[in-house]
C-alpha cells in the first residue's frame, strides 16, 4: 500500500535530508509535495489530501506546526 505524504518545514536542508531518507528506506511513501510556510501548507494539504504529514514544530514567522493543525477543521491524516 502506497502512502501519500507531504513535508512541511521551513529548513530546506531538513526537507532534503528527510526526502532522501524516505526515497532510500521507505519506497511505499510517495512524496506528494512540500511547503515552507503555514499558508503554503494549507494550500498543499487541500490540494494533495495526504495520508501523512511530516511537520516541523517551529515555522517562523508564521507560527508553529500546532498553529497549522488548529487551522485544519478536519484532519484525516497522520502527523
Short mmCIF file of N, CA, C and O in Angstrom, two decimals:
data_model
loop_
_atom_site.label_atom_id
_atom_site.label_comp_id
_atom_site.label_asym_id
_atom_site.label_seq_id
_atom_site.Cartn_x
_atom_site.Cartn_y
_atom_site.Cartn_z
N UNK A 1 0.83 -1.18 0.00
CA UNK A 1 0.00 0.00 0.00
C UNK A 1 0.88 1.24 0.00
O UNK A 1 1.77 1.39 0.82
N UNK A 2 0.64 2.15 -0.92
CA UNK A 2 1.39 3.40 -1.01
C UNK A 2 0.80 4.42 -0.04
O UNK A 2 -0.41 4.49 0.15
N UNK A 3 1.68 5.21 0.55
CA UNK A 3 1.28 6.26 1.48
C UNK A 3 1.66 7.60 0.86
O UNK A 3 2.82 7.83 0.54
N UNK A 4 0.66 8.49 0.70
CA UNK A 4 0.93 9.84 0.18
C UNK A 4 1.33 10.72 1.35
O UNK A 4 0.59 10.84 2.32
N UNK A 5 2.49 11.36 1.22
CA UNK A 5 3.00 12.19 2.31
C UNK A 5 3.42 13.55 1.80
O UNK A 5 3.74 13.72 0.62
N UNK A 6 3.41 14.53 2.70
CA UNK A 6 3.96 15.85 2.42
C UNK A 6 4.87 16.23 3.57
O UNK A 6 4.72 15.75 4.70
N UNK A 7 5.83 17.09 3.26
CA UNK A 7 6.76 17.62 4.27
C UNK A 7 6.47 19.10 4.43
O UNK A 7 6.41 19.84 3.44
N UNK A 8 6.32 19.53 5.69
CA UNK A 8 6.10 20.94 5.98
C UNK A 8 7.21 21.38 6.93
O UNK A 8 7.24 21.02 8.10
N UNK A 9 8.16 22.13 6.37
CA UNK A 9 9.34 22.55 7.13
C UNK A 9 9.97 23.73 6.42
O UNK A 9 10.09 23.73 5.20
N UNK A 10 10.37 24.74 7.18
CA UNK A 10 10.96 25.93 6.58
C UNK A 10 12.47 25.79 6.35
O UNK A 10 13.08 26.66 5.73
N UNK A 11 13.07 24.72 6.82
CA UNK A 11 14.50 24.49 6.63
C UNK A 11 14.72 23.54 5.45
O UNK A 11 14.47 22.33 5.56
N UNK A 12 15.20 24.08 4.35
CA UNK A 12 15.35 23.29 3.12
C UNK A 12 16.30 22.12 3.33
O UNK A 12 16.07 21.03 2.79
N UNK A 13 17.36 22.29 4.11
CA UNK A 13 18.29 21.17 4.34
C UNK A 13 17.59 20.02 5.06
O UNK A 13 17.85 18.85 4.76
N UNK A 14 16.69 20.33 5.99
CA UNK A 14 15.94 19.28 6.68
C UNK A 14 14.98 18.58 5.72
O UNK A 14 14.83 17.36 5.77
N UNK A 15 14.35 19.34 4.85
CA UNK A 15 13.44 18.77 3.85
C UNK A 15 14.21 17.82 2.94
O UNK A 15 13.78 16.69 2.69
N UNK A 16 15.36 18.28 2.46
CA UNK A 16 16.16 17.44 1.55
C UNK A 16 16.66 16.18 2.24
O UNK A 16 16.68 15.11 1.64
N UNK A 17 17.05 16.29 3.50
CA UNK A 17 17.52 15.13 4.26
C UNK A 17 16.39 14.11 4.44
O UNK A 17 16.58 12.91 4.21
N UNK A 18 15.22 14.58 4.86
CA UNK A 18 14.09 13.69 5.06
C UNK A 18 13.66 13.06 3.73
O UNK A 18 13.38 11.86 3.66
N UNK A 19 13.64 13.86 2.67
CA UNK A 19 13.28 13.34 1.35
C UNK A 19 14.22 12.20 0.95
O UNK A 19 13.79 11.16 0.48
N UNK A 20 15.51 12.39 1.16
CA UNK A 20 16.49 11.36 0.82
C UNK A 20 16.27 10.07 1.60
O UNK A 20 16.35 8.97 1.05
N UNK A 21 16.00 10.21 2.90
CA UNK A 21 15.76 9.02 3.72
C UNK A 21 14.49 8.29 3.29
O UNK A 21 14.46 7.06 3.25
N UNK A 22 13.45 9.05 2.97
CA UNK A 22 12.20 8.42 2.52
C UNK A 22 12.42 7.66 1.23
O UNK A 22 11.96 6.52 1.08
N UNK A 23 13.12 8.29 0.28
CA UNK A 23 13.37 7.62 -1.00
C UNK A 23 14.21 6.36 -0.83
O UNK A 23 13.96 5.36 -1.49
N UNK A 24 15.18 6.42 0.06
CA UNK A 24 16.09 5.28 0.23
C UNK A 24 15.48 4.15 1.05
O UNK A 24 15.65 2.97 0.71
N UNK A 25 14.79 4.47 2.13
CA UNK A 25 14.36 3.44 3.07
C UNK A 25 12.87 3.12 3.06
O UNK A 25 12.46 2.10 3.61
N UNK A 26 12.06 3.99 2.48
CA UNK A 26 10.61 3.79 2.52
C UNK A 26 10.00 3.97 1.13
O UNK A 26 9.33 4.96 0.85
N UNK A 27 10.19 3.00 0.25
CA UNK A 27 9.69 3.13 -1.12
C UNK A 27 8.16 3.20 -1.22
O UNK A 27 7.64 3.65 -2.23
N UNK A 28 7.46 2.79 -0.18
CA UNK A 28 6.00 2.86 -0.22
C UNK A 28 5.46 4.25 0.14
O UNK A 28 4.26 4.48 0.07
N UNK A 29 6.35 5.15 0.54
CA UNK A 29 5.94 6.52 0.84
C UNK A 29 6.19 7.38 -0.40
O UNK A 29 7.32 7.51 -0.86
N UNK A 30 5.13 7.92 -0.95
CA UNK A 30 5.19 8.78 -2.12
C UNK A 30 5.14 10.23 -1.65
O UNK A 30 4.16 10.64 -1.02
N UNK A 31 6.18 10.99 -1.92
CA UNK A 31 6.20 12.39 -1.52
C UNK A 31 5.37 13.20 -2.50
O UNK A 31 5.72 13.36 -3.67
N UNK A 32 4.25 13.72 -2.01
CA UNK A 32 3.30 14.44 -2.85
C UNK A 32 3.56 15.94 -2.88
O UNK A 32 2.92 16.67 -3.63
N UNK A 33 4.49 16.43 -2.05
CA UNK A 33 4.80 17.84 -2.06
C UNK A 33 5.47 18.29 -0.78
O UNK A 33 5.64 17.51 0.15
N UNK A 34 5.83 19.58 -0.79
CA UNK A 34 6.45 20.16 0.39
C UNK A 34 6.03 21.62 0.48
O UNK A 34 5.67 22.24 -0.52
N UNK A 35 6.05 22.14 1.70
CA UNK A 35 5.71 23.54 1.94
C UNK A 35 6.68 24.11 2.96
O UNK A 35 7.17 23.39 3.83
N UNK A 36 6.95 25.42 2.83
CA UNK A 36 7.89 26.08 3.75
C UNK A 36 7.21 27.11 4.64
O UNK A 36 7.86 27.76 5.44
N UNK A 37 5.89 27.25 4.51
CA UNK A 37 5.15 28.21 5.33
C UNK A 37 3.78 27.64 5.65
O UNK A 37 3.30 26.72 4.99
N UNK A 38 3.13 28.22 6.65
CA UNK A 38 1.79 27.78 7.00
C UNK A 38 0.79 28.07 5.88
O UNK A 38 0.01 27.19 5.52
N UNK A 39 0.80 29.27 5.27
CA UNK A 39 -0.13 29.49 4.16
C UNK A 39 0.10 28.50 3.00
O UNK A 39 -0.87 27.97 2.44
N UNK A 40 1.34 28.26 2.67
CA UNK A 40 1.65 27.31 1.60
C UNK A 40 1.21 25.90 1.99
O UNK A 40 0.68 25.15 1.17
N UNK A 41 1.39 25.54 3.26
CA UNK A 41 0.99 24.21 3.74
C UNK A 41 -0.52 24.01 3.66
O UNK A 41 -0.98 22.94 3.27
N UNK A 42 -1.28 25.03 4.00
CA UNK A 42 -2.75 24.91 3.93
C UNK A 42 -3.20 24.63 2.50
O UNK A 42 -4.06 23.77 2.27
N UNK A 43 -2.60 25.32 1.55
CA UNK A 43 -2.93 25.08 0.14
C UNK A 43 -2.52 23.67 -0.29
O UNK A 43 -3.28 22.95 -0.93
N UNK A 44 -1.31 23.28 0.10
CA UNK A 44 -0.80 21.96 -0.26
C UNK A 44 -1.68 20.84 0.30
O UNK A 44 -2.01 19.88 -0.40
N UNK A 45 -2.07 20.97 1.55
CA UNK A 45 -2.90 19.94 2.18
C UNK A 45 -4.26 19.84 1.49
O UNK A 45 -4.78 18.74 1.31
N UNK A 46 -4.82 20.97 1.12
CA UNK A 46 -6.11 20.96 0.43
C UNK A 46 -6.00 20.31 -0.95
O UNK A 46 -6.86 19.54 -1.35
N UNK A 47 -4.92 20.59 -1.65
CA UNK A 47 -4.74 20.05 -3.00
C UNK A 47 -4.36 18.58 -3.01
O UNK A 47 -4.86 17.82 -3.83
N UNK A 48 -3.48 18.17 -2.13
CA UNK A 48 -2.89 16.83 -2.19
C UNK A 48 -3.61 15.79 -1.35
O UNK A 48 -3.47 14.59 -1.61
N UNK A 49 -4.32 16.18 -0.32
CA UNK A 49 -5.04 15.24 0.55
C UNK A 49 -4.12 14.08 0.99
O UNK A 49 -4.40 12.91 0.70
N UNK A 50 -3.04 14.39 1.69
CA UNK A 50 -2.07 13.34 2.06
C UNK A 50 -2.61 12.40 3.14
O UNK A 50 -3.54 12.74 3.89
N UNK A 51 -1.97 11.24 3.23
CA UNK A 51 -2.25 10.29 4.31
C UNK A 51 -1.41 10.62 5.55
O UNK A 51 -1.77 10.27 6.66
N UNK A 52 -0.27 11.28 5.31
CA UNK A 52 0.71 11.51 6.35
C UNK A 52 1.41 12.84 6.10
O UNK A 52 1.71 13.17 4.96
N UNK A 53 1.66 13.62 7.19
CA UNK A 53 2.47 14.82 7.04
C UNK A 53 3.65 14.75 8.01
O UNK A 53 3.52 14.27 9.13
N UNK A 54 4.78 15.19 7.52
CA UNK A 54 5.96 15.39 8.35
C UNK A 54 5.99 16.88 8.64
O UNK A 54 6.13 17.70 7.73
N UNK A 55 5.83 17.25 9.92
CA UNK A 55 5.56 18.63 10.30
C UNK A 55 6.61 19.16 11.26
O UNK A 55 6.82 18.61 12.34
N UNK A 56 7.24 20.26 10.85
CA UNK A 56 8.18 20.97 11.72
C UNK A 56 7.38 21.64 12.84
O UNK A 56 6.21 22.01 12.65
N UNK A 57 8.01 21.83 13.98
CA UNK A 57 7.31 22.49 15.09
C UNK A 57 7.37 24.01 14.94
O UNK A 57 6.37 24.68 15.03
N UNK A 58 8.55 24.55 14.70
CA UNK A 58 8.70 25.99 14.53
C UNK A 58 8.75 26.34 13.05
O UNK A 58 9.58 25.83 12.32
N UNK A 59 7.83 27.22 12.62
CA UNK A 59 7.77 27.65 11.23
C UNK A 59 7.70 29.18 11.21
O UNK A 59 6.66 29.76 10.92
N UNK A 60 8.82 29.83 11.57
CA UNK A 60 8.78 31.29 11.63
C UNK A 60 8.68 31.90 10.24
O UNK A 60 9.13 31.28 9.27
N UNK A 61 8.11 33.05 10.08
CA UNK A 61 7.46 33.87 11.10
C UNK A 61 5.97 33.57 11.25
O UNK A 61 5.24 34.33 11.89
N UNK A 62 5.51 32.49 10.68
CA UNK A 62 4.08 32.19 10.63
C UNK A 62 3.55 31.53 11.90
O UNK A 62 2.35 31.49 12.10
N UNK A 63 4.40 30.96 12.73
CA UNK A 63 3.94 30.32 13.95
C UNK A 63 4.55 28.94 14.11
O UNK A 63 5.72 28.73 13.81
N UNK A 64 3.71 28.00 14.53
CA UNK A 64 4.18 26.64 14.79
C UNK A 64 3.36 25.62 14.01
O UNK A 64 2.29 25.94 13.47
N UNK A 65 3.86 24.41 13.99
CA UNK A 65 3.11 23.32 13.39
C UNK A 65 1.77 23.12 14.09
O UNK A 65 0.78 22.75 13.46
N UNK A 66 1.74 23.39 15.39
CA UNK A 66 0.49 23.26 16.14
C UNK A 66 -0.52 24.33 15.69
O UNK A 66 -1.72 24.07 15.63
N UNK A 67 -0.02 25.53 15.37
CA UNK A 67 -0.90 26.57 14.82
C UNK A 67 -1.52 26.09 13.51
O UNK A 67 -2.70 26.31 13.27
N UNK A 68 -0.70 25.46 12.68
CA UNK A 68 -1.21 24.92 11.42
C UNK A 68 -2.31 23.89 11.67
O UNK A 68 -3.38 23.96 11.07
N UNK A 69 -2.06 22.97 12.58
CA UNK A 69 -3.06 21.93 12.86
C UNK A 69 -4.37 22.52 13.36
O UNK A 69 -5.45 22.02 13.03
N UNK A 70 -4.30 23.60 14.14
CA UNK A 70 -5.52 24.25 14.64
C UNK A 70 -6.34 24.89 13.51
O UNK A 70 -7.54 25.10 13.64
N UNK A 71 -5.69 25.21 12.39
CA UNK A 71 -6.38 25.84 11.27
C UNK A 71 -7.09 24.81 10.36
O UNK A 71 -7.81 25.19 9.45
N UNK A 72 -6.88 23.54 10.63
CA UNK A 72 -7.46 22.49 9.78
C UNK A 72 -8.62 21.86 10.54
O UNK A 72 -8.42 21.14 11.52
N UNK A 73 -9.85 22.12 10.12
CA UNK A 73 -11.01 21.63 10.87
C UNK A 73 -11.13 20.10 10.85
O UNK A 73 -11.55 19.50 11.83
N UNK A 74 -10.78 19.49 9.74
CA UNK A 74 -10.92 18.02 9.64
C UNK A 74 -9.57 17.45 9.26
O UNK A 74 -9.13 17.55 8.14
N UNK A 75 -8.94 16.81 10.22
CA UNK A 75 -7.62 16.23 9.98
C UNK A 75 -7.79 14.73 9.75
O UNK A 75 -8.01 13.96 10.69
N UNK A 76 -7.66 14.33 8.51
CA UNK A 76 -7.79 12.91 8.17
C UNK A 76 -6.46 12.37 7.67
O UNK A 76 -6.41 11.62 6.71
N UNK A 77 -5.39 12.76 8.36
CA UNK A 77 -4.04 12.31 8.04
C UNK A 77 -3.27 12.11 9.33
O UNK A 77 -3.64 12.63 10.38
N UNK A 78 -2.21 11.33 9.25
CA UNK A 78 -1.33 11.14 10.40
C UNK A 78 -0.27 12.22 10.40
O UNK A 78 0.07 12.80 9.37
N UNK A 79 0.25 12.49 11.59
CA UNK A 79 1.30 13.51 11.75
C UNK A 79 2.53 12.85 12.34
O UNK A 79 2.45 12.13 13.30
#
